[in-house]
Amino acid sequence: MRLARAPLRRIGSEDDRILPLINVVFLLLIFFMVAGRLAVADPFRVEPPRSANGVGADRGPAVVLIGADGRLALDGASVETGALAAAVAELRPEAVRVKADGAASAGLVVGVLRTLREAGVRQTQLLTIEDRR
């Protein structure tokens, strides 16, 4: 007479099945942390004016920021007003997006647009926020 043996259970067998899943999730987390691109913050706060037909602020080839206090930045780096033409001529972009603060003086914005045109920029775009009132 033969007696049936109870199947042997391994201690921790449930843990052995979930460990590869944890490893894969951890590796994916590390991959996305390393490979992910973080958005570059503007060097100073700019609140664009509102308009009925807002142009989105997605990144173009070059972005000029104009602060309410008259500060300028080109692609995230602060630039003096007199050095803007040389910095733009060095980059040689065909199109530049201008993100001006709503409180910036109109004369300053027009002067920057004129400087960009004289530096050889073919197309400029003034970024605004759509006014949904």
CSV table of N, CA and C in Angstrom, one decimal:
chain,number,residue,atom,x,y,z
A,1,MET,N,0.8,-1.2,0.0
A,1,MET,CA,0.0,0.0,0.0
A,1,MET,C,0.9,1.3,0.0
A,2,ARG,N,0.6,2.1,-0.9
A,2,ARG,CA,1.3,3.4,-1.1
A,2,ARG,C,0.5,4.5,-0.6
A,3,LEU,N,1.1,5.4,0.2
A,3,LEU,CA,0.5,6.6,0.7
A,3,LEU,C,0.8,7.8,-0.2
A,4,ALA,N,-0.2,8.6,-0.4
A,4,ALA,CA,0.1,9.8,-1.2
A,4,ALA,C,0.8,10.8,-0.4
A,5,ARG,N,1.8,11.4,-1.0
A,5,ARG,CA,2.6,12.4,-0.3
A,5,ARG,C,2.0,13.8,-0.6
A,6,ALA,N,2.0,14.6,0.4
A,6,ALA,CA,1.6,15.9,0.2
A,6,ALA,C,2.6,16.7,-0.5
A,7,PRO,N,2.2,17.6,-1.5
A,7,PRO,CA,3.3,18.3,-2.2
A,7,PRO,C,4.1,19.2,-1.3
A,8,LEU,N,5.4,19.3,-1.6
A,8,LEU,CA,6.2,20.2,-0.8
A,8,LEU,C,6.0,21.6,-1.2
A,9,ARG,N,5.9,22.5,-0.2
A,9,ARG,CA,5.7,23.9,-0.4
A,9,ARG,C,7.0,24.6,-0.1
A,10,ARG,N,7.5,25.4,-0.9
A,10,ARG,CA,8.7,26.2,-0.7
A,10,ARG,C,8.3,27.4,0.2
A,11,ILE,N,9.1,27.7,1.1
A,11,ILE,CA,8.8,28.9,1.9
A,11,ILE,C,9.2,30.1,1.1
A,12,GLY,N,8.3,31.1,1.0
A,12,GLY,CA,8.6,32.3,0.3
A,12,GLY,C,8.3,32.2,-1.2
A,13,SER,N,7.6,31.2,-1.6
A,13,SER,CA,7.4,31.1,-3.1
A,13,SER,C,6.6,32.2,-3.7
A,14,GLU,N,5.7,32.9,-2.9
A,14,GLU,CA,4.9,34.0,-3.4
A,14,GLU,C,5.8,35.2,-3.6
A,15,ASP,N,6.8,35.4,-2.7
A,15,ASP,CA,7.8,36.4,-2.9
A,15,ASP,C,8.6,36.2,-4.1
A,16,ASP,N,9.0,35.0,-4.4
A,16,ASP,CA,9.8,34.7,-5.6
A,16,ASP,C,9.1,35.1,-6.9
A,17,ARG,N,7.8,35.0,-6.9
A,17,ARG,CA,7.1,35.3,-8.1
A,17,ARG,C,7.0,36.8,-8.3
A,18,ILE,N,7.0,37.6,-7.3
A,18,ILE,CA,6.7,39.1,-7.4
A,18,ILE,C,8.1,39.9,-7.5
A,19,LEU,N,9.2,39.3,-7.1
A,19,LEU,CA,10.4,40.0,-7.1
A,19,LEU,C,10.8,40.4,-8.5
A,20,PRO,N,10.7,39.6,-9.6
A,20,PRO,CA,11.0,40.1,-10.9
A,20,PRO,C,10.2,41.3,-11.4
A,21,LEU,N,8.9,41.3,-11.0
A,21,LEU,CA,8.1,42.4,-11.3
A,21,LEU,C,8.5,43.7,-10.6
A,22,ILE,N,8.9,43.6,-9.4
A,22,ILE,CA,9.4,44.7,-8.6
A,22,ILE,C,10.7,45.2,-9.3
A,23,ASN,N,11.6,44.3,-9.7
A,23,ASN,CA,12.8,44.7,-10.3
A,23,ASN,C,12.6,45.5,-11.7
A,24,VAL,N,11.6,45.0,-12.4
A,24,VAL,CA,11.3,45.6,-13.7
A,24,VAL,C,10.8,47.0,-13.5
A,25,VAL,N,9.8,47.2,-12.6
A,25,VAL,CA,9.2,48.5,-12.3
A,25,VAL,C,10.3,49.4,-11.8
A,26,PHE,N,11.2,49.0,-10.9
A,26,PHE,CA,12.3,49.8,-10.4
A,26,PHE,C,13.2,50.2,-11.5
A,27,LEU,N,13.6,49.3,-12.4
A,27,LEU,CA,14.4,49.7,-13.6
A,27,LEU,C,13.8,50.7,-14.5
A,28,LEU,N,12.5,50.5,-14.7
A,28,LEU,CA,11.7,51.5,-15.6
A,28,LEU,C,11.7,52.9,-14.9
A,29,LEU,N,11.5,52.9,-13.6
A,29,LEU,CA,11.5,54.2,-12.9
A,29,LEU,C,12.9,54.9,-13.0
A,30,ILE,N,14.0,54.1,-12.9
A,30,ILE,CA,15.3,54.7,-13.0
A,30,ILE,C,15.5,55.2,-14.5
A,31,PHE,N,15.1,54.4,-15.4
A,31,PHE,CA,15.2,54.8,-16.8
A,31,PHE,C,14.5,56.1,-17.1
A,32,PHE,N,13.3,56.2,-16.7
A,32,PHE,CA,12.6,57.4,-17.0
A,32,PHE,C,13.1,58.6,-16.2
A,33,MET,N,13.7,58.4,-15.1
A,33,MET,CA,14.3,59.5,-14.3
A,33,MET,C,15.5,60.0,-15.0
A,34,VAL,N,16.3,59.1,-15.6
A,34,VAL,CA,17.5,59.5,-16.2
A,34,VAL,C,17.3,60.0,-17.6
A,35,ALA,N,16.4,59.4,-18.4
A,35,ALA,CA,16.1,59.7,-19.8
A,35,ALA,C,15.1,60.9,-19.9
A,36,GLY,N,14.3,61.1,-18.9
A,36,GLY,CA,13.3,62.2,-19.0
A,36,GLY,C,13.9,63.5,-19.1
A,37,ARG,N,13.3,64.4,-19.8
A,37,ARG,CA,13.8,65.8,-20.0
A,37,ARG,C,13.0,66.7,-19.1
A,38,LEU,N,13.6,67.4,-18.3
A,38,LEU,CA,12.9,68.4,-17.4
A,38,LEU,C,12.8,69.7,-18.2
A,39,ALA,N,11.7,70.4,-18.0
A,39,ALA,CA,11.5,71.7,-18.6
A,39,ALA,C,12.4,72.7,-18.0
A,40,VAL,N,13.0,73.5,-18.8
A,40,VAL,CA,13.9,74.6,-18.4
A,40,VAL,C,13.1,75.8,-17.9
A,41,ALA,N,13.4,76.2,-16.7
A,41,ALA,CA,12.7,77.3,-16.2
A,41,ALA,C,13.2,78.6,-16.7
A,42,ASP,N,12.3,79.6,-16.9
A,42,ASP,CA,12.7,80.9,-17.3
A,42,ASP,C,13.6,81.6,-16.3
A,43,PRO,N,14.5,82.4,-16.7
A,43,PRO,CA,15.4,83.0,-15.7
A,43,PRO,C,14.7,84.1,-14.8
A,44,PHE,N,13.6,84.6,-15.2
A,44,PHE,CA,12.8,85.5,-14.4
A,44,PHE,C,11.3,85.3,-14.8
A,45,ARG,N,10.4,85.7,-13.9
A,45,ARG,CA,9.0,85.5,-14.2
A,45,ARG,C,8.5,86.5,-15.2
A,46,VAL,N,7.7,86.0,-16.2
A,46,VAL,CA,7.1,86.7,-17.3
A,46,VAL,C,5.7,86.4,-17.4
A,47,GLU,N,4.8,87.3,-17.3
A,47,GLU,CA,3.3,87.1,-17.4
A,47,GLU,C,2.9,87.8,-18.8
A,48,PRO,N,2.8,87.0,-19.8
A,48,PRO,CA,2.4,87.6,-21.1
A,48,PRO,C,1.1,88.2,-21.1
A,49,PRO,N,0.9,89.2,-22.0
A,49,PRO,CA,-0.4,89.9,-22.0
A,49,PRO,C,-1.5,88.9,-22.6
A,50,ARG,N,-2.7,89.3,-22.3
A,50,ARG,CA,-3.8,88.5,-22.8
A,50,ARG,C,-4.3,89.0,-24.1
A,51,SER,N,-4.8,88.1,-25.0
A,51,SER,CA,-5.3,88.6,-26.3
A,51,SER,C,-6.5,87.7,-26.7
A,52,ALA,N,-7.3,88.1,-27.6
A,52,ALA,CA,-8.4,87.3,-28.1
A,52,ALA,C,-8.0,86.1,-28.8
A,53,ASN,N,-6.8,86.1,-29.5
A,53,ASN,CA,-6.3,85.0,-30.3
A,53,ASN,C,-4.9,84.7,-29.7
A,54,GLY,N,-4.8,84.0,-28.6
A,54,GLY,CA,-3.6,83.7,-28.0
A,54,GLY,C,-2.7,82.7,-28.8
A,55,VAL,N,-1.4,83.0,-28.8
A,55,VAL,CA,-0.4,82.1,-29.5
A,55,VAL,C,0.2,81.3,-28.4
A,56,GLY,N,0.2,80.0,-28.5
A,56,GLY,CA,0.8,79.1,-27.4
A,56,GLY,C,2.2,79.4,-27.2
A,57,ALA,N,2.7,79.0,-26.0
A,57,ALA,CA,4.1,79.3,-25.6
A,57,ALA,C,4.9,78.0,-25.8
A,58,ASP,N,4.6,77.1,-26.7
A,58,ASP,CA,5.5,76.0,-26.9
A,58,ASP,C,6.8,76.5,-27.5
A,59,ARG,N,7.9,75.7,-27.1
A,59,ARG,CA,9.2,76.2,-27.5
A,59,ARG,C,9.5,76.1,-29.0
A,60,GLY,N,10.0,77.2,-29.5
A,60,GLY,CA,10.4,77.3,-30.9
A,60,GLY,C,11.9,77.2,-31.0
A,61,PRO,N,12.5,77.6,-32.1
A,61,PRO,CA,13.9,77.6,-32.2
A,61,PRO,C,14.7,78.5,-31.2
A,62,ALA,N,14.1,79.7,-31.0
A,62,ALA,CA,14.7,80.7,-30.1
A,62,ALA,C,13.6,81.5,-29.4
A,63,VAL,N,13.8,81.8,-28.1
A,63,VAL,CA,12.9,82.5,-27.3
A,63,VAL,C,13.6,83.7,-26.7
A,64,VAL,N,13.0,84.9,-26.8
A,64,VAL,CA,13.5,86.1,-26.2
A,64,VAL,C,12.5,86.4,-25.1
A,65,LEU,N,12.9,86.6,-23.9
A,65,LEU,CA,12.0,87.0,-22.8
A,65,LEU,C,12.3,88.5,-22.4
A,66,ILE,N,11.2,89.2,-22.2
A,66,ILE,CA,11.3,90.6,-21.9
A,66,ILE,C,10.5,90.7,-20.5
A,67,GLY,N,11.2,91.1,-19.5
A,67,GLY,CA,10.6,91.2,-18.2
A,67,GLY,C,10.0,92.6,-18.0
A,68,ALA,N,9.1,92.7,-17.0
A,68,ALA,CA,8.4,93.9,-16.7
A,68,ALA,C,9.4,95.0,-16.3
A,69,ASP,N,10.6,94.6,-15.7
A,69,ASP,CA,11.6,95.6,-15.3
A,69,ASP,C,12.6,95.9,-16.4
A,70,GLY,N,12.4,95.3,-17.6
A,70,GLY,CA,13.3,95.6,-18.8
A,70,GLY,C,14.4,94.6,-19.0
A,71,ARG,N,14.5,93.6,-18.1
A,71,ARG,CA,15.5,92.5,-18.3
A,71,ARG,C,15.2,91.7,-19.5
A,72,LEU,N,16.3,91.2,-20.2
A,72,LEU,CA,16.1,90.4,-21.4
A,72,LEU,C,16.8,89.1,-21.2
A,73,ALA,N,16.3,88.1,-21.8
A,73,ALA,CA,16.9,86.7,-21.8
A,73,ALA,C,16.8,86.1,-23.2
A,74,LEU,N,17.8,85.4,-23.6
A,74,LEU,CA,17.7,84.7,-24.9
A,74,LEU,C,18.0,83.2,-24.6
A,75,ASP,N,16.9,82.4,-24.9
A,75,ASP,CA,17.0,81.0,-24.7
A,75,ASP,C,17.4,80.6,-23.2
A,76,GLY,N,16.9,81.3,-22.3
A,76,GLY,CA,17.2,81.0,-20.9
A,76,GLY,C,18.4,81.7,-20.3
A,77,ALA,N,19.2,82.4,-21.1
A,77,ALA,CA,20.4,83.1,-20.6
A,77,ALA,C,20.1,84.6,-20.6
A,78,SER,N,20.4,85.3,-19.5
A,78,SER,CA,20.3,86.7,-19.4
A,78,SER,C,21.2,87.4,-20.4
A,79,VAL,N,20.7,88.5,-21.0
A,79,VAL,CA,21.4,89.2,-22.0
A,79,VAL,C,21.1,90.7,-21.8
A,80,GLU,N,22.2,91.5,-21.9
A,80,GLU,CA,22.0,92.9,-21.8
A,80,GLU,C,21.4,93.4,-23.1
A,81,THR,N,20.7,94.6,-23.0
A,81,THR,CA,20.0,95.1,-24.2
A,81,THR,C,20.9,95.4,-25.4
A,82,GLY,N,22.1,95.9,-25.1
A,82,GLY,CA,23.0,96.2,-26.2
A,82,GLY,C,23.7,95.0,-26.8
A,83,ALA,N,23.7,93.8,-26.1
A,83,ALA,CA,24.3,92.6,-26.5
A,83,ALA,C,23.3,91.7,-27.2
A,84,LEU,N,22.0,92.0,-27.2
A,84,LEU,CA,21.0,91.2,-27.8
A,84,LEU,C,21.3,90.9,-29.3
A,85,ALA,N,21.6,91.9,-30.1
A,85,ALA,CA,21.8,91.8,-31.5
A,85,ALA,C,23.0,90.8,-31.8
A,86,ALA,N,24.0,91.0,-31.0
A,86,ALA,CA,25.2,90.1,-31.2
A,86,ALA,C,24.9,88.6,-30.9
A,87,ALA,N,24.1,88.5,-29.8
A,87,ALA,CA,23.8,87.1,-29.3
A,87,ALA,C,22.8,86.4,-30.3
A,88,VAL,N,21.9,87.2,-30.9
A,88,VAL,CA,21.0,86.6,-31.9
A,88,VAL,C,21.7,86.4,-33.2
A,89,ALA,N,22.6,87.2,-33.6
A,89,ALA,CA,23.4,87.0,-34.8
A,89,ALA,C,24.3,85.8,-34.7
A,90,GLU,N,24.7,85.5,-33.5
A,90,GLU,CA,25.6,84.3,-33.3
A,90,GLU,C,24.7,83.0,-33.4
A,91,LEU,N,23.5,83.1,-33.0
A,91,LEU,CA,22.6,81.9,-33.1
A,91,LEU,C,22.1,81.7,-34.5
A,92,ARG,N,21.9,82.8,-35.2
A,92,ARG,CA,21.3,82.8,-36.6
A,92,ARG,C,20.0,82.1,-36.7
A,93,PRO,N,19.0,82.3,-35.8
A,93,PRO,CA,17.7,81.7,-36.0
A,93,PRO,C,16.9,82.3,-37.1
A,94,GLU,N,16.1,81.5,-37.8
A,94,GLU,CA,15.2,82.1,-38.8
A,94,GLU,C,14.0,82.7,-38.2
A,95,ALA,N,13.5,82.1,-37.1
A,95,ALA,CA,12.3,82.6,-36.3
A,95,ALA,C,12.7,82.7,-34.9
A,96,VAL,N,12.1,83.7,-34.3
A,96,VAL,CA,12.3,84.0,-32.8
A,96,VAL,C,10.9,84.3,-32.2
A,97,ARG,N,10.7,83.7,-31.1
A,97,ARG,CA,9.4,83.9,-30.4
A,97,ARG,C,9.8,84.9,-29.2
A,98,VAL,N,9.0,85.9,-29.1
A,98,VAL,CA,9.2,86.9,-28.1
A,98,VAL,C,8.1,86.8,-27.0
A,99,LYS,N,8.5,86.5,-25.8
A,99,LYS,CA,7.6,86.4,-24.7
A,99,LYS,C,7.8,87.6,-23.7
A,100,ALA,N,7.0,88.6,-23.9
A,100,ALA,CA,7.1,89.8,-23.1
A,100,ALA,C,6.1,89.8,-22.0
A,101,ASP,N,6.5,90.4,-20.9
A,101,ASP,CA,5.6,90.6,-19.7
A,101,ASP,C,4.6,91.6,-20.1
A,102,GLY,N,3.3,91.5,-19.7
A,102,GLY,CA,2.3,92.4,-20.0
A,102,GLY,C,2.5,93.8,-19.5
A,103,ALA,N,3.3,93.9,-18.4
A,103,ALA,CA,3.6,95.2,-17.8
A,103,ALA,C,4.9,95.9,-18.5
A,104,ALA,N,5.5,95.2,-19.4
A,104,ALA,CA,6.7,95.8,-20.1
A,104,ALA,C,6.3,96.9,-21.0
A,105,SER,N,7.1,97.9,-21.1
A,105,SER,CA,6.7,99.1,-21.9
A,105,SER,C,6.7,98.7,-23.4
A,106,ALA,N,5.8,99.3,-24.1
A,106,ALA,CA,5.6,99.0,-25.5
A,106,ALA,C,6.8,99.4,-26.3
A,107,GLY,N,7.4,100.5,-25.9
A,107,GLY,CA,8.6,101.0,-26.6
A,107,GLY,C,9.8,100.0,-26.5
A,108,LEU,N,9.9,99.3,-25.3
A,108,LEU,CA,10.9,98.3,-25.2
A,108,LEU,C,10.7,97.1,-26.1
A,109,VAL,N,9.4,96.7,-26.1
A,109,VAL,CA,9.1,95.5,-26.9
A,109,VAL,C,9.3,95.8,-28.4
A,110,VAL,N,8.9,97.0,-28.9
A,110,VAL,CA,9.1,97.4,-30.3
A,110,VAL,C,10.6,97.5,-30.6
A,111,GLY,N,11.4,98.0,-29.6
A,111,GLY,CA,12.8,98.1,-29.8
A,111,GLY,C,13.5,96.7,-29.9
A,112,VAL,N,13.0,95.8,-29.1
A,112,VAL,CA,13.6,94.4,-29.2
A,112,VAL,C,13.2,93.8,-30.6
A,113,LEU,N,11.9,94.0,-31.0
A,113,LEU,CA,11.5,93.5,-32.3
A,113,LEU,C,12.3,94.1,-33.4
A,114,ARG,N,12.6,95.4,-33.3
A,114,ARG,CA,13.5,96.0,-34.4
A,114,ARG,C,14.9,95.5,-34.3
A,115,THR,N,15.4,95.3,-33.1
A,115,THR,CA,16.8,94.7,-33.0
A,115,THR,C,16.8,93.3,-33.6
A,116,LEU,N,15.8,92.5,-33.4
A,116,LEU,CA,15.8,91.2,-34.0
A,116,LEU,C,15.7,91.2,-35.5
A,117,ARG,N,15.0,92.1,-36.0
A,117,ARG,CA,14.9,92.2,-37.5
A,117,ARG,C,16.2,92.7,-38.1
A,118,GLU,N,16.9,93.6,-37.4
A,118,GLU,CA,18.2,94.1,-37.9
A,118,GLU,C,19.3,93.1,-37.7
A,119,ALA,N,19.1,92.1,-36.8
A,119,ALA,CA,20.0,91.0,-36.6
A,119,ALA,C,19.9,89.9,-37.6
A,120,GLY,N,18.9,90.0,-38.5
A,120,GLY,CA,18.7,89.0,-39.5
A,120,GLY,C,17.6,88.0,-39.3
A,121,VAL,N,16.8,88.2,-38.3
A,121,VAL,CA,15.7,87.3,-38.0
A,121,VAL,C,14.6,87.5,-39.0
A,122,ARG,N,14.1,86.5,-39.7
A,122,ARG,CA,13.1,86.7,-40.7
A,122,ARG,C,11.7,86.7,-40.2
A,123,GLN,N,11.5,86.0,-39.1
A,123,GLN,CA,10.1,85.9,-38.6
A,123,GLN,C,10.1,86.0,-37.0
A,124,THR,N,9.3,86.9,-36.5
A,124,THR,CA,9.2,87.1,-35.1
A,124,THR,C,7.7,86.8,-34.7
A,125,GLN,N,7.5,86.3,-33.5
A,125,GLN,CA,6.2,86.0,-33.1
A,125,GLN,C,6.1,86.4,-31.6
A,126,LEU,N,5.1,87.3,-31.3
A,126,LEU,CA,4.9,87.7,-30.0
A,126,LEU,C,3.9,86.8,-29.3
A,127,LEU,N,4.3,86.1,-28.2
A,127,LEU,CA,3.5,85.2,-27.5
A,127,LEU,C,2.5,85.9,-26.6
A,128,THR,N,1.3,85.4,-26.6
A,128,THR,CA,0.3,86.0,-25.7
A,128,THR,C,-0.5,84.8,-25.1
A,129,ILE,N,-1.3,85.2,-24.1
A,129,ILE,CA,-2.2,84.2,-23.5
A,129,ILE,C,-3.6,84.5,-23.9
A,130,GLU,N,-4.3,83.5,-24.4
A,130,GLU,CA,-5.7,83.7,-24.8
A,130,GLU,C,-6.6,84.1,-23.7
A,131,ASP,N,-7.3,85.2,-23.9
A,131,ASP,CA,-8.2,85.7,-22.9
A,131,ASP,C,-9.6,85.1,-23.1
A,132,ARG,N,-10.0,84.2,-22.2
A,132,ARG,CA,-11.3,83.5,-22.3
A,132,ARG,C,-12.4,84.1,-21.5
A,133,ARG,N,-12.5,85.3,-21.5
A,133,ARG,CA,-13.6,86.0,-20.8
A,133,ARG,C,-14.9,86.0,-21.6
